Amino acid sequence: MTVVKSTLPDDARRVAGAALQDTLVDLLGLSLTGKQAHWNIVGPRFRSIHLQLDEVVDAARSFADTVAERAAALGVPPDGRPETIAAAFRLPGPKDGWIRDEEVVAVMVEALRTAIARLRERIEATDGPDPVTQDLLIGITSELEKQRWMFEAENWPRD
Ligand SMILES: [Fe+2]
């Protein structure tokens, strides 16, 4: 039963709905793995990376709300249940237990790189069907690319 009527034709709604749901899973998962690293990081760069991780978490949580509400506005009920995230989340994340600062940087670069690649596919997919959803995905990608740059800049080799 459709409770909320969509402003989009069925085909476009399906494409946009899938892009938004998949992005919701990535962002909610990223907010959890970011916090996991925030709590478990150890090493001389603890403080700066600990704080930087919260920037990623805050952005991921805020964008998760934006994409979920966009899905709802299109008549697609968003699914952010923990069992859904656990079953569908595919981004790299930190291992269990304490994790060295340099490992945190490496895993966050990889997680963000993967999330960005997936977002760019969805930007392509939504180009015709729904430019409004595409615009949201572009904004999210821009922020995640900024975050990825900041972690990558941490990787400069020492002498
Ligand atoms: Fe904290």
Short mmCIF file of C-alpha atoms and ligand atoms in Angstrom, two decimals:
data_model
loop_
_atom_site.label_atom_id
_atom_site.label_comp_id
_atom_site.label_asym_id
_atom_site.label_seq_id
_atom_site.Cartn_x
_atom_site.Cartn_y
_atom_site.Cartn_z
CA MET A 1 0.00 0.00 0.00
CA THR A 2 1.32 3.43 -0.88
CA VAL A 3 0.65 5.86 1.96
CA VAL A 4 2.74 8.77 0.72
CA LYS A 5 2.21 9.53 -2.94
CA SER A 6 5.27 10.26 -5.02
CA THR A 7 5.77 13.22 -7.31
CA LEU A 8 7.85 10.95 -9.56
CA PRO A 9 6.78 8.31 -12.08
CA ASP A 10 7.26 4.71 -10.84
CA ASP A 11 10.51 3.99 -12.68
CA ALA A 12 12.19 7.18 -11.50
CA ARG A 13 10.94 6.64 -7.95
CA ARG A 14 12.42 3.14 -7.93
CA VAL A 15 15.85 4.35 -9.04
CA ALA A 16 15.91 7.30 -6.64
CA GLY A 17 14.52 5.19 -3.79
CA ALA A 18 17.24 2.54 -4.23
CA ALA A 19 19.99 5.18 -4.42
CA LEU A 20 18.71 6.83 -1.24
CA GLN A 21 18.26 3.57 0.69
CA ASP A 22 21.74 2.33 -0.26
CA THR A 23 23.19 5.70 0.74
CA LEU A 24 21.31 5.54 4.04
CA VAL A 25 22.89 2.16 4.82
CA ASP A 26 26.39 3.45 3.97
CA LEU A 27 25.97 6.59 6.08
CA LEU A 28 24.46 4.90 9.15
CA GLY A 29 27.15 2.21 9.01
CA LEU A 30 29.84 4.85 8.58
CA SER A 31 28.52 6.71 11.63
CA LEU A 32 28.91 3.51 13.68
CA THR A 33 32.36 2.57 12.42
CA GLY A 34 33.50 6.17 12.87
CA LYS A 35 32.42 6.08 16.52
CA GLN A 36 34.03 2.65 16.99
CA ALA A 37 37.36 4.13 15.82
CA HIS A 38 36.76 7.32 17.88
CA TRP A 39 36.50 5.20 21.05
CA ASN A 40 39.24 2.67 20.33
CA ILE A 41 42.02 4.73 18.77
CA VAL A 42 45.40 4.66 20.53
CA GLY A 43 48.73 6.25 19.66
CA PRO A 44 50.51 9.60 19.58
CA ARG A 45 47.99 11.14 17.19
CA PHE A 46 45.04 10.13 19.37
CA ARG A 47 43.66 13.59 20.01
CA SER A 48 43.52 15.02 16.49
CA ILE A 49 42.15 11.86 14.88
CA HIS A 50 39.71 11.23 17.74
CA LEU A 51 38.21 14.66 17.08
CA GLN A 52 38.35 14.33 13.30
CA LEU A 53 36.38 11.08 13.51
CA ASP A 54 33.54 12.92 15.18
CA GLU A 55 33.37 15.27 12.21
CA VAL A 56 32.78 12.27 9.97
CA VAL A 57 30.20 10.85 12.38
CA ASP A 58 28.33 14.16 12.63
CA ALA A 59 28.28 14.54 8.84
CA ALA A 60 27.19 10.93 8.30
CA ARG A 61 24.35 11.21 10.83
CA SER A 62 23.12 14.49 9.46
CA PHE A 63 23.22 13.25 5.85
CA ALA A 64 21.52 9.99 6.86
CA ASP A 65 18.58 12.04 8.08
CA THR A 66 18.56 14.06 4.85
CA VAL A 67 18.51 11.01 2.55
CA ALA A 68 15.95 9.15 4.67
CA GLU A 69 13.61 12.12 4.59
CA ARG A 70 14.14 12.55 0.85
CA ALA A 71 13.13 8.89 0.38
CA ALA A 72 10.01 9.44 2.50
CA ALA A 73 9.17 12.56 0.49
CA LEU A 74 9.28 10.42 -2.66
CA GLY A 75 6.91 7.86 -1.16
CA VAL A 76 9.64 5.32 -0.37
CA PRO A 77 9.73 4.29 3.31
CA PRO A 78 13.37 4.48 4.50
CA ASP A 79 14.75 1.47 6.37
CA GLY A 80 17.36 2.35 9.01
CA ARG A 81 16.80 -0.62 11.31
CA PRO A 82 19.96 -2.13 12.84
CA GLU A 83 19.29 -5.52 11.26
CA THR A 84 19.02 -3.87 7.85
CA ILE A 85 22.31 -2.03 8.31
CA ALA A 86 24.02 -5.18 9.62
CA ALA A 87 22.87 -7.20 6.61
CA ALA A 88 23.60 -4.62 3.91
CA PHE A 89 26.64 -2.59 5.11
CA ARG A 90 29.70 -3.25 2.90
CA LEU A 91 32.21 -0.46 3.64
CA PRO A 92 35.57 -1.27 5.25
CA GLY A 93 35.72 -0.58 8.99
CA PRO A 94 38.01 -0.90 12.02
CA LYS A 95 38.78 -4.26 13.57
CA ASP A 96 37.62 -5.19 17.06
CA GLY A 97 39.51 -3.72 20.03
CA TRP A 98 42.17 -0.99 20.32
CA ILE A 99 43.41 0.30 17.01
CA ARG A 100 46.59 2.26 16.24
CA ASP A 101 46.25 5.83 14.96
CA GLU A 102 47.91 5.00 11.63
CA GLU A 103 45.58 2.04 11.09
CA VAL A 104 42.59 4.26 11.81
CA VAL A 105 43.75 6.70 9.15
CA ALA A 106 44.23 3.89 6.61
CA VAL A 107 40.83 2.34 7.26
CA MET A 108 39.03 5.70 7.17
CA VAL A 109 40.69 6.62 3.85
CA GLU A 110 39.54 3.29 2.44
CA ALA A 111 36.03 3.50 3.91
CA LEU A 112 35.53 7.02 2.57
CA ARG A 113 37.05 6.13 -0.82
CA THR A 114 34.61 3.23 -1.16
CA ALA A 115 31.63 5.30 0.01
CA ILE A 116 32.52 8.03 -2.51
CA ALA A 117 32.84 5.54 -5.39
CA ARG A 118 29.42 4.13 -4.55
CA LEU A 119 27.92 7.62 -4.31
CA ARG A 120 29.34 8.55 -7.70
CA GLU A 121 27.61 5.52 -9.25
CA ARG A 122 24.33 6.69 -7.70
CA ILE A 123 24.92 10.22 -9.00
CA GLU A 124 25.12 8.71 -12.51
CA ALA A 125 22.07 6.52 -11.94
CA THR A 126 19.87 9.38 -10.72
CA ASP A 127 20.95 11.84 -13.43
CA GLY A 128 17.82 11.38 -15.53
CA PRO A 129 15.34 9.91 -13.05
CA ASP A 130 15.61 12.53 -10.29
CA PRO A 131 18.00 15.50 -10.41
CA VAL A 132 16.81 16.60 -6.96
CA THR A 133 18.01 13.36 -5.37
CA GLN A 134 21.14 13.61 -7.50
CA ASP A 135 21.79 17.08 -6.09
CA LEU A 136 21.63 15.72 -2.53
CA LEU A 137 24.06 12.92 -3.42
CA ILE A 138 26.45 15.43 -4.99
CA GLY A 139 26.45 17.51 -1.79
CA ILE A 140 27.12 14.43 0.34
CA THR A 141 29.93 13.33 -1.96
CA SER A 142 31.56 16.74 -1.73
CA GLU A 143 31.67 16.58 2.07
CA LEU A 144 32.93 12.97 2.16
CA GLU A 145 35.64 13.86 -0.36
CA LYS A 146 36.73 16.66 1.96
CA GLN A 147 36.85 14.25 4.88
CA ARG A 148 38.78 11.69 2.82
CA TRP A 149 41.34 14.36 1.89
CA MET A 150 41.86 15.24 5.56
CA PHE A 151 42.56 11.63 6.50
CA GLU A 152 44.77 11.09 3.46
CA ALA A 153 46.80 14.18 4.37
CA GLU A 154 47.55 12.43 7.70
CA ASN A 155 49.40 9.75 5.75
CA TRP A 156 52.40 11.83 4.72
CA PRO A 157 55.42 9.60 5.44
CA ARG A 158 57.81 10.68 8.16
CA ASP A 159 61.59 10.66 7.59
FE FE B 1 33.38 11.29 22.00
#
